[in-house]
PDB file of C-alpha atoms in Angstrom:
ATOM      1  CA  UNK A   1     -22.192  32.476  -0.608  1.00 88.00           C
ATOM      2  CA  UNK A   2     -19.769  35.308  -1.034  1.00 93.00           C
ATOM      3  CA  UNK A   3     -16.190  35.737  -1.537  1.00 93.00           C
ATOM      4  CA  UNK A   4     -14.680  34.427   1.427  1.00 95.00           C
ATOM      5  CA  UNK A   5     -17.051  30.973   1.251  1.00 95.00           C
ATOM      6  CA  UNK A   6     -15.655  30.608  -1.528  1.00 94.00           C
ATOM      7  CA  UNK A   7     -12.091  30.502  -0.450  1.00 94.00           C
ATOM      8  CA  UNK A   8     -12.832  28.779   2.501  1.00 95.00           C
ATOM      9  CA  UNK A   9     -14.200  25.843   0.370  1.00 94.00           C
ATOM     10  CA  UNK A  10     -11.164  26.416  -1.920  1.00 93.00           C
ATOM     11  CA  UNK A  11      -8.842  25.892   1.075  1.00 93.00           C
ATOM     12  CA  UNK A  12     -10.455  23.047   2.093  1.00 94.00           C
ATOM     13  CA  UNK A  13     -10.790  21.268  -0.764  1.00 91.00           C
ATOM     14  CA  UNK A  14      -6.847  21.588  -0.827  1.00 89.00           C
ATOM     15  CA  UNK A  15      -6.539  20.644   2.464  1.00 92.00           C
ATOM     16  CA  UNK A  16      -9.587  19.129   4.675  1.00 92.00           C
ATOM     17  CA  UNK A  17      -7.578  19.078   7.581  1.00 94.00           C
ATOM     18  CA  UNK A  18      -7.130  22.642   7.907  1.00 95.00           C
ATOM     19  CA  UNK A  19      -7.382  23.661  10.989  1.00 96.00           C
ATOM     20  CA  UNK A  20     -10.154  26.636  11.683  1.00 97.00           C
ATOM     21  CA  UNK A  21      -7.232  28.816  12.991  1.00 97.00           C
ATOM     22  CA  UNK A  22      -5.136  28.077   9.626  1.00 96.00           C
ATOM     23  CA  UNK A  23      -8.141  29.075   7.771  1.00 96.00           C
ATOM     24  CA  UNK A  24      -8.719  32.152   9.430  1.00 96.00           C
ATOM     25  CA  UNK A  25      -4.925  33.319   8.730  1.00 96.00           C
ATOM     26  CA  UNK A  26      -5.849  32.680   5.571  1.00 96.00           C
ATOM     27  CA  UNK A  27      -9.053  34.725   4.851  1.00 96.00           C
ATOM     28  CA  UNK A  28      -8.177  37.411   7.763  1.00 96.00           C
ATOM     29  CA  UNK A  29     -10.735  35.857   9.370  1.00 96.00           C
ATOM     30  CA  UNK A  30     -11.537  35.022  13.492  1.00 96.00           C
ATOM     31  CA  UNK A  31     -11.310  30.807  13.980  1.00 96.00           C
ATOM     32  CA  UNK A  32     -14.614  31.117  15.574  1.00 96.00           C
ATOM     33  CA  UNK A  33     -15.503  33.172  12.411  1.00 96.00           C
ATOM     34  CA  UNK A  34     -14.949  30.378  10.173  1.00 96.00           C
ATOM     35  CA  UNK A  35     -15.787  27.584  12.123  1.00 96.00           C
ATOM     36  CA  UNK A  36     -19.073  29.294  11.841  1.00 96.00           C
ATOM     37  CA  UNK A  37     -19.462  30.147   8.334  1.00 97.00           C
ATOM     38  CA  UNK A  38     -18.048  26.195   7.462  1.00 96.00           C
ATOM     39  CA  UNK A  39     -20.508  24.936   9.846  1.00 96.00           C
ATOM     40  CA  UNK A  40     -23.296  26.811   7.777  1.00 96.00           C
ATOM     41  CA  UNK A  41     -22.033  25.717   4.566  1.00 96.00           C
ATOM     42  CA  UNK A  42     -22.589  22.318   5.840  1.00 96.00           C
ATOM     43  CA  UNK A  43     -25.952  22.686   6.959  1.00 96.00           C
ATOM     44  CA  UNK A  44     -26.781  23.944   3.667  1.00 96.00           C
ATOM     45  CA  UNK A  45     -25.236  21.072   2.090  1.00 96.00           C
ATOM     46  CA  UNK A  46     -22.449  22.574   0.072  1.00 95.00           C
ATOM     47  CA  UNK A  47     -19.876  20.768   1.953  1.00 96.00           C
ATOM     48  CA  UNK A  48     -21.248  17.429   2.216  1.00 94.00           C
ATOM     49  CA  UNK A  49     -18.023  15.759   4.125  1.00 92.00           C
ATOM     50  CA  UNK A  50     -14.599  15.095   4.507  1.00 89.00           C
ATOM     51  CA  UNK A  51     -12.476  12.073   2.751  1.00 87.00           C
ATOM     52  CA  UNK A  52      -9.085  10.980   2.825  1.00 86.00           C
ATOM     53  CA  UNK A  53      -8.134  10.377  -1.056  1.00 87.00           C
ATOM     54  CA  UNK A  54      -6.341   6.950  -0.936  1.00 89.00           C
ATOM     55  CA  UNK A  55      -3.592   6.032  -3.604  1.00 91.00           C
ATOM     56  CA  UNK A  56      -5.043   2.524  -4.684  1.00 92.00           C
ATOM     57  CA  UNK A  57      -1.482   1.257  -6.827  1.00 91.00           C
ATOM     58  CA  UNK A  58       0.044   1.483  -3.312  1.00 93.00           C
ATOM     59  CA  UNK A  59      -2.514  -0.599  -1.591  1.00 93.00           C
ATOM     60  CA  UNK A  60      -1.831  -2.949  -4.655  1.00 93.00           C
ATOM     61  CA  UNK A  61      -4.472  -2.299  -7.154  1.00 95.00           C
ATOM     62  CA  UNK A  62      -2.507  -0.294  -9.444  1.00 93.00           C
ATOM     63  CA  UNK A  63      -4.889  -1.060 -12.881  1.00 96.00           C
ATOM     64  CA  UNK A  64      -7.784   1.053 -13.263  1.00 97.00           C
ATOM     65  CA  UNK A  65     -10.508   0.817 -15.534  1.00 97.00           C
ATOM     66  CA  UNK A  66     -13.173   2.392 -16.985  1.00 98.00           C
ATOM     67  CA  UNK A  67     -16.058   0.270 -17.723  1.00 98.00           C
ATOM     68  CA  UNK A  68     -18.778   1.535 -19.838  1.00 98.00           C
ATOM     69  CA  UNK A  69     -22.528  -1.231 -18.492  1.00 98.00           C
ATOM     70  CA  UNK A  70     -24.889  -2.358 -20.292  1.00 98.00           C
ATOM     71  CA  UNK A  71     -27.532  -4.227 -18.123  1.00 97.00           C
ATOM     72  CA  UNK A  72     -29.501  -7.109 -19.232  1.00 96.00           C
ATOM     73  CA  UNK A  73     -33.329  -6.037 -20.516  1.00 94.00           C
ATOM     74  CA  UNK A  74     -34.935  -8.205 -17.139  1.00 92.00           C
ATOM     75  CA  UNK A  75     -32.261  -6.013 -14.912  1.00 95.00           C
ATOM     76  CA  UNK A  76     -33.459  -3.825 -12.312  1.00 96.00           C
ATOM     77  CA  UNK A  77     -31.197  -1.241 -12.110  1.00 96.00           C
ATOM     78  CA  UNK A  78     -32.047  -0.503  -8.501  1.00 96.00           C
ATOM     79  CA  UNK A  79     -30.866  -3.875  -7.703  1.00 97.00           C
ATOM     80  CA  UNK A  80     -27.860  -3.899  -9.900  1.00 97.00           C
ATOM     81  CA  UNK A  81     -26.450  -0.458  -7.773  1.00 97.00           C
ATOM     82  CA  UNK A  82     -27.543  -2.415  -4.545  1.00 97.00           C
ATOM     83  CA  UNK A  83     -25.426  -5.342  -4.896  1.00 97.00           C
ATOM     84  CA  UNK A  84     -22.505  -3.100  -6.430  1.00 97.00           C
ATOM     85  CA  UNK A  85     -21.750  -2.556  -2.861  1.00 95.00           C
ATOM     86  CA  UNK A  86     -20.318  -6.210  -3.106  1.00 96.00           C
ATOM     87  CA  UNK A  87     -18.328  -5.683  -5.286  1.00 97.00           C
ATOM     88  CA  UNK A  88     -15.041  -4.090  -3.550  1.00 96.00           C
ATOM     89  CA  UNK A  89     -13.063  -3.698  -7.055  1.00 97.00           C
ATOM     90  CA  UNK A  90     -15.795  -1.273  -8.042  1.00 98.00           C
ATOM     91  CA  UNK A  91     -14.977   1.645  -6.640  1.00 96.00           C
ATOM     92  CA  UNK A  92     -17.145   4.215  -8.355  1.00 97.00           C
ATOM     93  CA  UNK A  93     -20.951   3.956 -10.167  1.00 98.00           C
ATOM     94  CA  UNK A  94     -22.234   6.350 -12.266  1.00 98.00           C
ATOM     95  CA  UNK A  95     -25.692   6.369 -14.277  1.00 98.00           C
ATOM     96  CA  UNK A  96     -25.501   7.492 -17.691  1.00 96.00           C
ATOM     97  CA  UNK A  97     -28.023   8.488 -20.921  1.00 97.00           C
ATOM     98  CA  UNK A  98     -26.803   6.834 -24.079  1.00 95.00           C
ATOM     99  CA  UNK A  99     -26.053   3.926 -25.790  1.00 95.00           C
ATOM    100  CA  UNK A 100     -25.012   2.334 -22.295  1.00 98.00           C
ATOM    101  CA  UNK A 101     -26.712   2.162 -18.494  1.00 98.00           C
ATOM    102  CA  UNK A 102     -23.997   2.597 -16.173  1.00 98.00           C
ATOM    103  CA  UNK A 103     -20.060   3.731 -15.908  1.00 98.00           C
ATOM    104  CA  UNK A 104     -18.051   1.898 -13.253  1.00 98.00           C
ATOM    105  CA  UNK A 105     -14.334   2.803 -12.393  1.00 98.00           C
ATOM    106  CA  UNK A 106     -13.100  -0.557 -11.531  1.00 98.00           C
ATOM    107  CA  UNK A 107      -9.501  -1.181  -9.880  1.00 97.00           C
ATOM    108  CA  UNK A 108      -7.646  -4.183  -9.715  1.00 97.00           C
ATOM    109  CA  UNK A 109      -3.962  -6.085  -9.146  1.00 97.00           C
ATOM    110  CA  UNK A 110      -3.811  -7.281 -12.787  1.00 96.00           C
ATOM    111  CA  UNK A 111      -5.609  -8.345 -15.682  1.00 96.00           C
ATOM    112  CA  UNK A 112      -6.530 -12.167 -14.000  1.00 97.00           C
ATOM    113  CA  UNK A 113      -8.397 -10.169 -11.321  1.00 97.00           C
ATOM    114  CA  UNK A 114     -10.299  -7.733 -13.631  1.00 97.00           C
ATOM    115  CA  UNK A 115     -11.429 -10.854 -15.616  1.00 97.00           C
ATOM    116  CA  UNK A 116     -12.914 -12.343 -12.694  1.00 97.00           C
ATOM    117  CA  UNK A 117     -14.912  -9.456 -12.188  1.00 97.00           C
ATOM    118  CA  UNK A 118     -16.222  -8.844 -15.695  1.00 97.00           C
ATOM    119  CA  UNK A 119     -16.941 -12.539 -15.118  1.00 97.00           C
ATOM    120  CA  UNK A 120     -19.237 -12.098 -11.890  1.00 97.00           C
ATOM    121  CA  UNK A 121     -20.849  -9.046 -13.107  1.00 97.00           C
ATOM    122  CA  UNK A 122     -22.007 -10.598 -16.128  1.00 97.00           C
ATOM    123  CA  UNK A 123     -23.049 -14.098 -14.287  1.00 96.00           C
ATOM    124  CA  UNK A 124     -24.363 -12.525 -10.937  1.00 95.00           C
ATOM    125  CA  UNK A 125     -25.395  -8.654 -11.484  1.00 96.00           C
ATOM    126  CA  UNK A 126     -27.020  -8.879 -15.107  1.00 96.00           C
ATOM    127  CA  UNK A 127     -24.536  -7.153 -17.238  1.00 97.00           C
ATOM    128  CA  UNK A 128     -25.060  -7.962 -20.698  1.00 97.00           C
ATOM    129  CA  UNK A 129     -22.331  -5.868 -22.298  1.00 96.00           C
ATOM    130  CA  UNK A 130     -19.043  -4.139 -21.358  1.00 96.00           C
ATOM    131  CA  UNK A 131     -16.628  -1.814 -22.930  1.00 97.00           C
ATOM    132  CA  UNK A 132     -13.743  -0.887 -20.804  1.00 97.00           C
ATOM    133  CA  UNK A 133     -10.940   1.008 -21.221  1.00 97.00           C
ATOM    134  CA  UNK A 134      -7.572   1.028 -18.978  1.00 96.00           C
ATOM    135  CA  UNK A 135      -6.792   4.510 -17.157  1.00 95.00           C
ATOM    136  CA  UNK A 136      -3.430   5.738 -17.905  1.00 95.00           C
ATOM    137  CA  UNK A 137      -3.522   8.731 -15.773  1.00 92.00           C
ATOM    138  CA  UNK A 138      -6.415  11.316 -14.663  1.00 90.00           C
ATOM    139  CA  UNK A 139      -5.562  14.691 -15.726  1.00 94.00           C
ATOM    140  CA  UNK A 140      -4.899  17.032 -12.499  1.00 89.00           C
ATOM    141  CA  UNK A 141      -7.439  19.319 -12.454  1.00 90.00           C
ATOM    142  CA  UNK A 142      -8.444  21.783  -9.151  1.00 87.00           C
ATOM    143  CA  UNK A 143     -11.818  20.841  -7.975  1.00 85.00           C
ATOM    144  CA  UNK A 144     -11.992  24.526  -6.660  1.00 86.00           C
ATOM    145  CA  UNK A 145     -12.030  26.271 -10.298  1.00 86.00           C
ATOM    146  CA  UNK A 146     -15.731  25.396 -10.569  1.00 88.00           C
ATOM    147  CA  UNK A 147     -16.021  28.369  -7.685  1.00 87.00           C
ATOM    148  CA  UNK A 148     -14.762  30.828  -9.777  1.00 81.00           C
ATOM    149  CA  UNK A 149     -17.420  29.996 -12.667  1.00 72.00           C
TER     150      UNK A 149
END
């Protein structure tokens, strides 16, 4: 990966819409120059898709939490990240070393509906233990720094 990889990836993690001729402008580049080199940084797996980032307080689920799992002993965790997938308030999983199993961001209307699903996780998906702590706001920080390390 040289120099101009790394600004394509720069540009599109600004902007994933970008069109191949925008990019080019952008790196001095030919659109069927770049729409080669992204379509190799693809294969290779550094670019593993495309999202649209949705803001989840407009689509009414303006409390976020993060919930710090820990599952009961008889829990497999396979099965506990299977049937996450059920759960549409959790919208990110992460398995952790430590004192607990699992981190889940967890977004919800209001406090009522993040007590119902404490409640089901613990009664349906073998939690034992939670610790959860209300997001006040994430910290903007550029994805695309980590290309300049």
């Amino acid at each position: 990966m040289d120099r101009i990889d790394r600004e394509l990836l720069a540009l599109l993690l600004t902007d994933a819409r970008a069109t191949y001729q925008d990019l080019g402008r952008r790196v001095r580049l030919s659109a069927n120059t770049v729409a080669d080199r992204v379509r190799r940084l693809r294969k290779s797996g550094v670019i593993r898709g495309y999202r649209a980032e949705l803001d989840l307080a407009v689509l009414g689920h303006g409390m976020e939490m993060l919930s710090d799992v820990r599952l009961r002993e008889a829990t497999d965790r396979a099965v506990f990240e299977q049937q996450l997938a059920d759960v549409p308030q959790v919208v990110g999983a992460m398995r952790l070393t430590g004192e607990y199993d699992y981190q889940l961001r967890v977004v919800c209307a209001d406090a009522r509906e993040f007590e119902t699903v404490i409640d089901g996780l613990k009664r349906e998906l073998g939690v034992r233990e939670l610790r959860s702590r209300l997001l006040l706001h994430e910290v903007p920080l550029r994805p695309e720094r980590i290309l300049d390390a």
